[in-house]
Amino acid sequence: MALCDYPINVLHERRMAGEITTVEIAQAVLARIDRVEGKLHAYITLTTERLVEKAEAADARLARGELLSPLDGMPLALKDIFTTKGIETTCGSRILRGFIPPYDATVVERLAAQGLNLAGKTNMDEFAMGSSTENSAFGPTRNPWDASRVPGGSSGGSAAAGAAGEALGAFGTDTGGSIRQPASFTSLVGLKPTYGRVSRYGMVAFASSLDQGGPVAKDVRDAALLLGTISGYDPRDATSADRPVPDFSRLAPDGLKGKRVGLVKEFQDAGELEPRVAANFQENLATLAGLGAELVEISLPSLAYAITVYYILAPSEASSNLGRYDGVRYGPRAESAGNVQALFRETREAGFGTEVKRRIMLGTFALSAGYYEAYYGRAQQIRRTLRGDFQRAFEAVELIACPTSPVPPFKFGEKMEDPLQMYLVDAFTLPANLAGLPGISVPGGFTEEGLPLGLQLLAPHWREDLLLEAALAFEQATDHHSRRPPLG
Ligand code: GLN
């Protein structure tokens, strides 16, 4: 294994012991990018010109005993949805090509304060709409485990970069599963925080009531480290919660001992759970039980409506959020001979991809007079009911377990013809977004052909600590997280 194949916490310990330098780490990442990026296309924009220089600066700080944090100088990647001052931010869309933000997202600012060494901005489904990264205007990303398959989405570039050692860890956003599902498809740990835990300031909005930023990482300790860095109240985001952030680096051992873990009755019918995913999940449940968890069946009666509700609410919010892309304020503008309406229309026609247009139409319809009550209003009611279902369930259990995805990583094109098939992939992830709950996906094993599978755990609001501790116990009892993709 090269240095870029190790978790950050391991590399940090080794540099503190004087065995390796940050420069050597950065060079390993650079060499890996040189070798595999042409094939994988994890990045939209590389920012590696000063990667080694910044690592040198971190080494100098380390020598003076002034290292900013364990992340100082460690090459990381950001989904191209986070605004980065002076660095193009496209959100995977033609309509934002050439947009150079004049400010950093809060997530980026907080990372910078800890010594961020940015390797680049990663590929994604356009405006984070999708589950495969095939909706990127810049071409898809390949799965490092099998280049004929998708890395998941919408944060597929971040997951591929992390899994392939093109960065030591990365950040994504999760509106309906876009951190957890790609983490599962690439055998990484992916964590979606409680809604309000991580500031959305400077995160390009898709569906504002569902979007949360979070890490994809090689192991649970790295996920804890990355999460701790970006969490906390931000007065610039009105939905940011003013709550204390626990010290996620102090994870108690035995995180599953005596814990009641809920198994959702209704999840049996949701989506089509492939037999090999079902079998793997049963094995993982046995591991949880072996670690002292008590498995309890729970019921979430309104879960059957979750996909329907999500695909009304998310497009509704998107249709409103995307109204700002008119060719005047950001990015390219169509050369229009007509009036201002024609200018907007032609810019959008050329600037937005098929899936984004579909969502805008769906959302506009659901919000229009005469249909608003029947669709948007009704969906909001069911969302509230689902939230109540989860609240009741969490009176009986501390955690809920389910597979992250009903299917293993699929082939390119397999689900592009039929949007509904693509939407069904989110069956196990999007309920957490509707309820605002935190969720984690941990490497849960592999199919016979070596395709990664993920185990998902959900916890009550603000209990990322429970998630991380349980995930750590599971990780230590298995060795899936230490396997690396065959990069050829
Ligand atoms: N696949 C879901 C969608 O297309 C979720 C995407 C996300 O979490 N950003 O909306």
Short mmCIF file of C-alpha atoms and ligand atoms in Angstrom, two decimals:
data_model
loop_
_atom_site.label_atom_id
_atom_site.label_comp_id
_atom_site.label_asym_id
_atom_site.label_seq_id
_atom_site.Cartn_x
_atom_site.Cartn_y
_atom_site.Cartn_z
CA MET A 1 0.00 0.00 0.00
CA ALA A 2 1.12 3.55 -0.76
CA LEU A 3 0.83 6.31 1.83
CA CYS A 4 -2.32 7.62 0.12
CA ASP A 5 -4.06 4.32 0.94
CA TYR A 6 -3.96 4.88 4.71
CA PRO A 7 -6.50 6.73 6.86
CA ILE A 8 -5.60 10.24 7.96
CA ASN A 9 -5.47 9.30 11.65
CA VAL A 10 -2.86 6.61 10.94
CA LEU A 11 -0.76 8.95 8.77
CA HIS A 12 -0.97 11.69 11.37
CA GLU A 13 0.32 9.38 14.10
CA ARG A 14 3.18 8.29 11.87
CA ARG A 15 4.21 11.85 11.06
CA MET A 16 4.07 12.78 14.73
CA ALA A 17 6.39 9.82 15.41
CA GLY A 18 8.76 11.20 12.78
CA GLU A 19 8.40 8.17 10.47
CA ILE A 20 6.99 10.06 7.50
CA THR A 21 6.48 13.66 6.37
CA THR A 22 3.44 15.50 5.09
CA VAL A 23 5.36 16.13 1.87
CA GLU A 24 5.72 12.39 1.30
CA ILE A 25 1.99 12.00 1.84
CA ALA A 26 1.19 14.78 -0.64
CA GLN A 27 3.58 13.27 -3.17
CA ALA A 28 1.87 9.89 -2.85
CA VAL A 29 -1.50 11.50 -3.52
CA LEU A 30 -0.11 13.37 -6.51
CA ALA A 31 1.42 10.21 -7.96
CA ARG A 32 -1.90 8.42 -7.52
CA ILE A 33 -3.80 11.22 -9.25
CA ASP A 34 -1.32 11.06 -12.14
CA ARG A 35 -1.81 7.34 -12.42
CA VAL A 36 -5.59 6.89 -12.12
CA GLU A 37 -7.40 10.20 -12.67
CA GLY A 38 -7.37 9.81 -16.46
CA LYS A 39 -9.33 6.61 -16.05
CA LEU A 40 -11.60 7.46 -13.09
CA HIS A 41 -12.43 11.15 -13.63
CA ALA A 42 -13.11 11.83 -9.95
CA TYR A 43 -12.38 15.54 -10.30
CA ILE A 44 -13.89 18.42 -12.24
CA THR A 45 -11.08 20.78 -11.20
CA LEU A 46 -7.67 19.81 -9.80
CA THR A 47 -5.97 22.32 -7.50
CA THR A 48 -2.74 20.41 -7.04
CA GLU A 49 -0.25 23.11 -8.16
CA ARG A 50 0.60 24.01 -4.57
CA LEU A 51 -0.18 20.67 -2.92
CA VAL A 52 3.45 19.88 -2.05
CA GLU A 53 4.25 23.46 -1.10
CA LYS A 54 1.35 23.46 1.36
CA ALA A 55 2.49 20.12 2.76
CA GLU A 56 5.95 21.65 3.25
CA ALA A 57 4.39 24.50 5.20
CA ALA A 58 2.59 21.95 7.40
CA ASP A 59 5.85 20.10 7.99
CA ALA A 60 7.50 23.38 8.99
CA ARG A 61 4.66 24.03 11.47
CA LEU A 62 5.02 20.50 12.79
CA ALA A 63 8.74 21.05 13.36
CA ARG A 64 7.95 24.20 15.35
CA GLY A 65 5.26 22.38 17.33
CA GLU A 66 2.59 24.58 15.76
CA LEU A 67 0.65 22.08 13.67
CA LEU A 68 -2.88 23.47 13.23
CA SER A 69 -4.65 20.10 13.54
CA PRO A 70 -4.33 16.45 12.49
CA LEU A 71 -5.72 17.59 9.12
CA ASP A 72 -3.01 20.21 8.60
CA GLY A 73 -1.49 19.71 5.15
CA MET A 74 -3.37 16.47 4.45
CA PRO A 75 -4.71 16.42 0.84
CA LEU A 76 -8.51 16.50 0.85
CA ALA A 77 -11.18 16.93 -1.81
CA LEU A 78 -14.43 18.89 -1.91
CA LYS A 79 -17.52 18.16 -3.94
CA ASP A 80 -17.88 20.89 -6.53
CA ILE A 81 -21.01 22.11 -4.74
CA PHE A 82 -19.04 23.99 -2.04
CA THR A 83 -18.09 27.51 -3.06
CA THR A 84 -14.36 28.10 -3.02
CA LYS A 85 -13.01 31.62 -3.24
CA GLY A 86 -11.12 32.09 -6.49
CA ILE A 87 -11.67 28.47 -7.62
CA GLU A 88 -14.28 27.61 -10.25
CA THR A 89 -17.40 26.03 -8.74
CA THR A 90 -19.73 24.35 -11.26
CA CYS A 91 -22.03 22.06 -9.24
CA GLY A 92 -21.65 19.65 -12.16
CA SER A 93 -23.60 22.01 -14.43
CA ARG A 94 -22.89 23.79 -17.69
CA ILE A 95 -24.89 26.74 -16.36
CA LEU A 96 -22.23 27.45 -13.72
CA ARG A 97 -19.20 26.90 -15.91
CA GLY A 98 -16.73 29.71 -15.36
CA PHE A 99 -18.33 30.79 -12.07
CA ILE A 100 -15.55 31.86 -9.70
CA PRO A 101 -17.07 32.44 -6.26
CA PRO A 102 -15.91 35.55 -4.39
CA TYR A 103 -16.23 33.72 -1.05
CA ASP A 104 -15.65 30.40 0.71
CA ALA A 105 -18.43 28.21 2.06
CA THR A 106 -18.42 27.98 5.86
CA VAL A 107 -17.34 24.34 5.57
CA VAL A 108 -14.33 25.46 3.51
CA GLU A 109 -13.52 28.31 5.88
CA ARG A 110 -13.52 25.92 8.85
CA LEU A 111 -11.30 23.46 7.02
CA ALA A 112 -8.94 26.27 6.05
CA ALA A 113 -8.53 27.18 9.71
CA GLN A 114 -7.33 23.61 10.34
CA GLY A 115 -4.79 23.70 7.51
CA LEU A 116 -6.80 22.52 4.48
CA ASN A 117 -4.66 21.28 1.61
CA LEU A 118 -7.17 21.05 -1.24
CA ALA A 119 -6.46 18.54 -4.01
CA GLY A 120 -9.48 19.56 -6.04
CA LYS A 121 -13.20 19.88 -6.64
CA THR A 122 -14.90 16.58 -7.30
CA ASN A 123 -17.37 15.43 -9.91
CA MET A 124 -21.06 15.10 -9.13
CA ASP A 125 -24.49 14.72 -10.64
CA GLU A 126 -25.65 18.11 -11.89
CA PHE A 127 -26.98 20.10 -8.90
CA ALA A 128 -26.66 16.89 -6.86
CA MET A 129 -29.62 15.31 -8.66
CA GLY A 130 -28.88 11.65 -9.21
CA SER A 131 -27.47 8.47 -7.75
CA SER A 132 -24.69 7.60 -10.19
CA THR A 133 -22.75 10.75 -11.22
CA GLU A 134 -23.97 10.06 -14.76
CA ASN A 135 -25.89 13.35 -14.69
CA SER A 136 -22.69 15.42 -14.53
CA ALA A 137 -22.32 17.87 -17.42
CA PHE A 138 -18.61 16.93 -17.41
CA GLY A 139 -18.98 13.19 -17.97
CA PRO A 140 -19.34 10.39 -15.39
CA THR A 141 -16.92 9.17 -12.74
CA ARG A 142 -15.91 5.50 -12.72
CA ASN A 143 -16.01 3.22 -9.69
CA PRO A 144 -12.44 2.36 -8.60
CA TRP A 145 -13.61 -1.15 -7.67
CA ASP A 146 -14.94 -1.85 -11.16
CA ALA A 147 -14.51 0.74 -13.89
CA SER A 148 -17.55 -0.54 -15.79
CA ARG A 149 -19.76 0.53 -12.88
CA VAL A 150 -20.94 3.79 -11.32
CA PRO A 151 -19.43 5.06 -8.04
CA GLY A 152 -22.89 6.10 -6.84
CA GLY A 153 -24.02 9.67 -6.53
CA SER A 154 -24.48 12.41 -6.37
CA SER A 155 -21.15 12.74 -4.48
CA GLY A 156 -19.58 10.03 -6.66
CA GLY A 157 -16.45 12.02 -7.42
CA SER A 158 -15.67 12.53 -3.73
CA ALA A 159 -16.19 8.83 -3.03
CA ALA A 160 -14.08 7.69 -5.98
CA ALA A 161 -11.28 10.12 -5.05
CA GLY A 162 -11.28 8.89 -1.45
CA ALA A 163 -11.42 5.21 -2.34
CA ALA A 164 -8.70 5.45 -4.98
CA GLY A 165 -6.28 7.47 -2.83
CA GLU A 166 -6.65 10.56 -5.02
CA ALA A 167 -7.38 12.34 -1.73
CA LEU A 168 -7.14 11.15 1.86
CA GLY A 169 -10.76 12.01 2.51
CA ALA A 170 -13.46 14.15 0.97
CA PHE A 171 -16.66 16.07 1.56
CA GLY A 172 -20.00 15.62 -0.10
CA THR A 173 -23.60 16.63 0.41
CA ASP A 174 -26.59 14.43 1.11
CA THR A 175 -30.13 15.43 0.18
CA GLY A 176 -31.53 11.93 -0.21
CA GLY A 177 -28.48 9.73 0.22
CA SER A 178 -25.71 11.35 -1.79
CA ILE A 179 -23.01 10.85 0.85
CA ARG A 180 -24.04 7.45 2.20
CA GLN A 181 -24.85 5.71 -1.09
CA PRO A 182 -21.58 6.56 -2.91
CA ALA A 183 -19.68 5.68 0.29
CA SER A 184 -21.40 2.30 0.21
CA PHE A 185 -20.61 1.84 -3.52
CA THR A 186 -16.89 2.51 -2.93
CA SER A 187 -16.43 0.86 0.49
CA LEU A 188 -15.93 4.06 2.46
CA VAL A 189 -17.50 5.50 5.58
CA GLY A 190 -20.01 8.24 4.72
CA LEU A 191 -21.85 10.32 7.28
CA LYS A 192 -24.87 12.57 6.83
CA PRO A 193 -25.18 14.76 9.92
CA THR A 194 -28.39 15.86 11.63
CA TYR A 195 -30.06 18.63 9.65
CA GLY A 196 -28.67 21.87 11.05
CA ARG A 197 -25.39 20.42 12.34
CA VAL A 198 -23.31 21.61 9.36
CA SER A 199 -23.70 25.06 7.85
CA ARG A 200 -25.20 25.23 4.36
CA TYR A 201 -23.72 28.70 3.77
CA GLY A 202 -21.85 28.52 0.49
CA MET A 203 -23.23 25.10 -0.38
CA VAL A 204 -25.11 25.40 -3.67
CA ALA A 205 -28.75 24.73 -2.75
CA PHE A 206 -30.67 21.79 -4.21
CA ALA A 207 -33.47 21.15 -1.68
CA SER A 208 -32.78 23.45 1.24
CA SER A 209 -34.82 21.58 3.86
CA LEU A 210 -32.98 18.32 3.12
CA ASP A 211 -29.38 19.23 2.14
CA GLN A 212 -26.54 18.52 4.61
CA GLY A 213 -22.79 18.46 4.05
CA GLY A 214 -20.65 15.69 5.50
CA PRO A 215 -17.54 13.53 5.10
CA VAL A 216 -16.57 10.42 3.17
CA ALA A 217 -13.58 8.78 4.79
CA LYS A 218 -11.48 5.62 4.88
CA ASP A 219 -12.50 4.72 8.41
CA VAL A 220 -14.74 5.78 11.27
CA ARG A 221 -12.04 7.73 13.12
CA ASP A 222 -11.37 9.81 10.01
CA ALA A 223 -15.10 10.41 9.57
CA ALA A 224 -15.25 11.64 13.18
CA LEU A 225 -12.28 13.93 12.64
CA LEU A 226 -13.67 15.43 9.44
CA LEU A 227 -17.16 15.82 10.89
CA GLY A 228 -15.86 17.60 13.99
CA THR A 229 -14.01 20.12 11.84
CA ILE A 230 -17.04 21.27 9.84
CA SER A 231 -19.76 21.07 12.52
CA GLY A 232 -21.25 23.87 14.58
CA TYR A 233 -23.42 26.94 14.60
CA ASP A 234 -23.11 29.47 11.82
CA PRO A 235 -25.04 32.74 12.06
CA ARG A 236 -24.88 33.04 8.25
CA ASP A 237 -27.17 30.00 7.83
CA ALA A 238 -30.66 30.54 9.28
CA THR A 239 -31.19 26.76 9.53
CA SER A 240 -27.93 26.17 11.40
CA ALA A 241 -28.56 24.93 14.94
CA ASP A 242 -27.02 26.66 17.92
CA ARG A 243 -26.10 23.47 19.74
CA PRO A 244 -22.86 22.30 21.31
CA VAL A 245 -20.74 20.00 19.16
CA PRO A 246 -19.56 16.94 21.09
CA ASP A 247 -15.90 15.96 20.84
CA PHE A 248 -16.27 13.30 18.16
CA SER A 249 -12.63 12.24 18.56
CA ARG A 250 -13.41 10.68 21.93
CA LEU A 251 -15.33 7.64 20.83
CA ALA A 252 -16.16 5.15 23.55
CA PRO A 253 -15.34 1.52 22.73
CA ASP A 254 -18.07 -1.12 22.82
CA GLY A 255 -20.48 1.20 21.02
CA LEU A 256 -22.91 -1.64 20.35
CA LYS A 257 -22.90 -3.32 23.71
CA GLY A 258 -26.39 -3.31 25.20
CA LYS A 259 -27.71 -1.09 22.41
CA ARG A 260 -31.17 -1.79 21.06
CA VAL A 261 -30.96 -1.75 17.27
CA GLY A 262 -34.21 -1.43 15.34
CA LEU A 263 -34.98 -3.45 12.22
CA VAL A 264 -37.68 -1.74 10.20
CA LYS A 265 -40.56 -4.04 9.25
CA GLU A 266 -41.60 -1.85 6.29
CA PHE A 267 -38.08 -1.77 4.82
CA GLN A 268 -38.66 -5.36 3.71
CA ASP A 269 -41.03 -4.07 0.99
CA ALA A 270 -39.22 -0.85 0.11
CA GLY A 271 -37.40 -0.96 -3.23
CA GLU A 272 -36.26 -4.31 -4.45
CA LEU A 273 -33.67 -5.68 -2.09
CA GLU A 274 -31.34 -7.86 -4.16
CA PRO A 275 -30.84 -11.32 -2.62
CA ARG A 276 -27.07 -10.84 -2.22
CA VAL A 277 -27.67 -7.52 -0.45
CA ALA A 278 -30.23 -9.21 1.80
CA ALA A 279 -27.80 -12.04 2.61
CA ASN A 280 -25.00 -9.60 3.39
CA PHE A 281 -27.32 -7.61 5.65
CA GLN A 282 -28.18 -10.76 7.61
CA GLU A 283 -24.46 -11.42 8.12
CA ASN A 284 -23.98 -7.88 9.34
CA LEU A 285 -26.88 -8.21 11.76
CA ALA A 286 -25.20 -11.30 13.19
CA THR A 287 -22.04 -9.20 13.69
CA LEU A 288 -24.04 -6.48 15.46
CA ALA A 289 -25.64 -9.08 17.71
CA GLY A 290 -22.22 -10.62 18.39
CA LEU A 291 -21.05 -7.21 19.58
CA GLY A 292 -23.81 -7.09 22.16
CA ALA A 293 -26.60 -5.34 20.27
CA GLU A 294 -30.17 -6.39 20.91
CA LEU A 295 -32.10 -6.57 17.63
CA VAL A 296 -35.66 -5.29 17.90
CA GLU A 297 -38.31 -5.16 15.20
CA ILE A 298 -39.83 -1.70 14.82
CA SER A 299 -42.51 -0.25 12.55
CA LEU A 300 -42.54 3.00 10.59
CA PRO A 301 -46.02 2.87 9.03
CA SER A 302 -45.63 5.90 6.75
CA LEU A 303 -42.32 4.73 5.31
CA ALA A 304 -44.02 3.35 2.21
CA TYR A 305 -44.66 6.95 1.08
CA ALA A 306 -41.12 8.22 1.63
CA ILE A 307 -39.92 8.00 -1.98
CA THR A 308 -43.10 9.62 -3.30
CA VAL A 309 -42.92 12.39 -0.73
CA TYR A 310 -39.24 13.03 -1.40
CA TYR A 311 -39.74 13.23 -5.16
CA ILE A 312 -42.42 15.88 -4.66
CA LEU A 313 -40.63 17.96 -2.01
CA ALA A 314 -37.08 17.83 -3.38
CA PRO A 315 -38.09 18.93 -6.92
CA SER A 316 -40.40 21.61 -5.47
CA GLU A 317 -37.57 23.15 -3.48
CA ALA A 318 -35.20 22.70 -6.42
CA SER A 319 -37.54 24.47 -8.82
CA SER A 320 -37.52 27.45 -6.48
CA ASN A 321 -33.76 27.38 -5.77
CA LEU A 322 -32.81 27.04 -9.42
CA GLY A 323 -34.83 30.10 -10.41
CA ARG A 324 -31.69 32.16 -9.74
CA TYR A 325 -29.85 30.70 -12.76
CA ASP A 326 -30.93 33.07 -15.45
CA GLY A 327 -27.73 33.82 -17.32
CA VAL A 328 -27.47 37.23 -15.69
CA ARG A 329 -25.95 36.63 -12.28
CA TYR A 330 -23.81 33.50 -12.72
CA GLY A 331 -21.93 31.69 -15.44
CA PRO A 332 -22.55 31.71 -19.17
CA ARG A 333 -25.39 33.57 -20.90
CA ALA A 334 -27.05 32.61 -24.17
CA GLU A 335 -26.53 35.01 -27.07
CA SER A 336 -30.18 35.86 -27.45
CA ALA A 337 -31.74 38.01 -30.11
CA GLY A 338 -35.02 38.14 -28.21
CA ASN A 339 -36.25 39.93 -25.10
CA VAL A 340 -35.18 39.17 -21.52
CA GLN A 341 -37.60 36.24 -21.25
CA ALA A 342 -36.02 34.69 -24.32
CA LEU A 343 -32.57 35.25 -22.81
CA PHE A 344 -33.57 33.37 -19.64
CA ARG A 345 -35.20 30.56 -21.61
CA GLU A 346 -32.33 30.05 -24.03
CA THR A 347 -29.71 30.20 -21.27
CA ARG A 348 -31.57 27.56 -19.28
CA GLU A 349 -32.28 25.40 -22.28
CA ALA A 350 -28.57 25.18 -23.07
CA GLY A 351 -27.32 25.32 -19.48
CA PHE A 352 -29.40 22.68 -17.68
CA GLY A 353 -29.25 18.93 -18.33
CA THR A 354 -32.21 16.57 -18.77
CA GLU A 355 -32.60 15.50 -15.14
CA VAL A 356 -32.46 19.07 -13.85
CA LYS A 357 -35.12 20.14 -16.35
CA ARG A 358 -37.27 17.19 -15.32
CA ARG A 359 -37.04 18.17 -11.64
CA ILE A 360 -37.83 21.81 -12.38
CA MET A 361 -40.95 20.77 -14.28
CA LEU A 362 -42.03 18.32 -11.57
CA GLY A 363 -41.49 20.91 -8.85
CA THR A 364 -43.19 23.73 -10.71
CA PHE A 365 -46.18 21.48 -11.31
CA ALA A 366 -46.40 20.37 -7.66
CA LEU A 367 -46.30 24.00 -6.51
CA SER A 368 -48.75 25.42 -9.04
CA ALA A 369 -52.16 26.81 -8.10
CA GLY A 370 -54.75 24.06 -8.00
CA TYR A 371 -52.18 21.31 -7.39
CA TYR A 372 -50.31 22.78 -4.46
CA GLU A 373 -52.62 21.35 -1.77
CA ALA A 374 -52.93 17.97 -3.45
CA TYR A 375 -49.17 17.46 -3.94
CA TYR A 376 -46.85 19.77 -2.02
CA GLY A 377 -49.20 20.32 0.93
CA ARG A 378 -50.01 16.63 1.25
CA ALA A 379 -46.35 15.64 0.97
CA GLN A 380 -45.47 18.03 3.81
CA GLN A 381 -48.13 16.39 6.01
CA ILE A 382 -46.78 12.92 5.34
CA ARG A 383 -43.25 14.15 5.98
CA ARG A 384 -44.38 15.25 9.43
CA THR A 385 -46.05 11.89 10.04
CA LEU A 386 -42.86 10.07 9.06
CA ARG A 387 -40.88 12.22 11.45
CA GLY A 388 -43.33 11.23 14.20
CA ASP A 389 -42.94 7.55 13.28
CA PHE A 390 -39.17 7.83 13.73
CA GLN A 391 -39.58 9.68 17.02
CA ARG A 392 -41.77 6.88 18.40
CA ALA A 393 -39.37 4.23 17.10
CA PHE A 394 -36.47 5.94 18.86
CA GLU A 395 -38.30 5.60 22.16
CA ALA A 396 -37.81 1.84 21.82
CA VAL A 397 -34.33 1.70 20.24
CA GLU A 398 -31.09 3.73 20.19
CA LEU A 399 -30.20 2.91 16.58
CA ILE A 400 -31.80 1.64 13.39
CA ALA A 401 -29.96 -0.65 10.96
CA CYS A 402 -30.64 -1.33 7.28
CA PRO A 403 -28.67 -1.76 4.07
CA THR A 404 -27.48 1.54 2.58
CA SER A 405 -28.56 0.63 -0.93
CA PRO A 406 -30.98 -2.05 -2.18
CA VAL A 407 -28.51 -2.89 -4.97
CA PRO A 408 -24.72 -3.15 -5.38
CA PRO A 409 -22.92 -0.68 -7.70
CA PHE A 410 -24.62 -0.92 -11.11
CA LYS A 411 -23.33 -0.59 -14.68
CA PHE A 412 -23.22 2.65 -16.62
CA GLY A 413 -26.46 3.27 -18.48
CA GLU A 414 -28.32 0.59 -16.57
CA LYS A 415 -30.74 3.01 -14.91
CA MET A 416 -30.45 6.09 -17.09
CA GLU A 417 -33.35 5.25 -19.40
CA ASP A 418 -35.81 4.89 -16.54
CA PRO A 419 -35.65 7.69 -13.93
CA LEU A 420 -37.98 5.78 -11.61
CA GLN A 421 -35.46 2.91 -11.33
CA MET A 422 -32.81 5.47 -10.43
CA TYR A 423 -35.09 7.04 -7.80
CA LEU A 424 -35.78 3.66 -6.16
CA VAL A 425 -32.07 3.31 -5.31
CA ASP A 426 -32.64 5.94 -2.59
CA ALA A 427 -35.27 3.90 -0.74
CA PHE A 428 -33.13 3.30 2.37
CA THR A 429 -31.36 6.64 2.53
CA LEU A 430 -33.90 9.37 1.91
CA PRO A 431 -36.15 8.71 4.94
CA ALA A 432 -33.34 10.09 7.17
CA ASN A 433 -33.29 13.32 5.15
CA LEU A 434 -37.07 13.71 5.36
CA ALA A 435 -36.85 13.29 9.14
CA GLY A 436 -33.63 15.34 9.53
CA LEU A 437 -31.87 12.39 11.19
CA PRO A 438 -28.15 11.57 11.11
CA GLY A 439 -27.07 8.45 9.22
CA ILE A 440 -23.84 6.65 8.52
CA SER A 441 -22.82 4.07 5.94
CA VAL A 442 -19.94 1.76 6.86
CA PRO A 443 -18.21 -0.80 4.65
CA GLY A 444 -20.35 -3.89 5.09
CA GLY A 445 -18.70 -6.44 2.83
CA PHE A 446 -18.48 -7.42 -0.82
CA THR A 447 -20.39 -9.44 -3.39
CA GLU A 448 -18.73 -12.50 -4.90
CA GLU A 449 -17.46 -10.34 -7.78
CA GLY A 450 -15.87 -7.94 -5.28
CA LEU A 451 -18.45 -5.14 -5.42
CA PRO A 452 -18.73 -3.11 -2.19
CA LEU A 453 -21.84 -3.21 0.01
CA GLY A 454 -22.71 -0.86 2.85
CA LEU A 455 -24.38 -1.13 6.24
CA GLN A 456 -26.39 1.91 7.27
CA LEU A 457 -27.10 3.02 10.82
CA LEU A 458 -29.50 5.80 11.82
CA ALA A 459 -29.70 7.57 15.19
CA PRO A 460 -31.92 10.19 16.86
CA HIS A 461 -31.32 13.86 16.11
CA TRP A 462 -27.90 15.18 17.29
CA ARG A 463 -26.64 11.68 18.18
CA GLU A 464 -23.82 11.38 15.65
CA ASP A 465 -21.77 10.20 18.64
CA LEU A 466 -23.95 7.08 18.92
CA LEU A 467 -23.59 6.46 15.18
CA LEU A 468 -19.82 6.82 15.23
CA GLU A 469 -19.35 4.64 18.31
CA ALA A 470 -21.55 1.86 16.92
CA ALA A 471 -19.85 2.13 13.53
CA LEU A 472 -16.43 1.95 15.17
CA ALA A 473 -17.36 -1.22 17.05
CA PHE A 474 -18.61 -2.77 13.79
CA GLU A 475 -15.51 -1.66 11.90
CA GLN A 476 -13.18 -3.15 14.49
CA ALA A 477 -15.00 -6.48 14.29
CA THR A 478 -14.70 -6.64 10.49
CA ASP A 479 -11.93 -5.90 8.03
CA HIS A 480 -13.87 -4.61 5.01
CA HIS A 481 -12.57 -1.07 5.56
CA SER A 482 -8.94 -2.13 5.16
CA ARG A 483 -9.44 -3.58 1.66
CA ARG A 484 -8.39 -1.29 -1.19
CA PRO A 485 -9.68 -1.28 -4.79
CA PRO A 486 -7.64 -3.08 -7.48
CA LEU A 487 -6.43 -0.05 -9.42
CA GLY A 488 -4.53 -2.02 -12.07
N1 GLN B 1 -30.56 10.47 -5.57
C1 GLN B 1 -31.31 11.46 -4.89
C2 GLN B 1 -31.78 12.53 -5.87
O1 GLN B 1 -31.49 12.39 -7.01
C3 GLN B 1 -30.51 12.09 -3.78
C4 GLN B 1 -29.48 13.01 -4.27
C5 GLN B 1 -28.77 13.71 -3.14
O2 GLN B 1 -28.74 13.24 -2.01
N2 GLN B 1 -28.20 14.85 -3.46
O3 GLN B 1 -32.43 13.46 -5.52
#
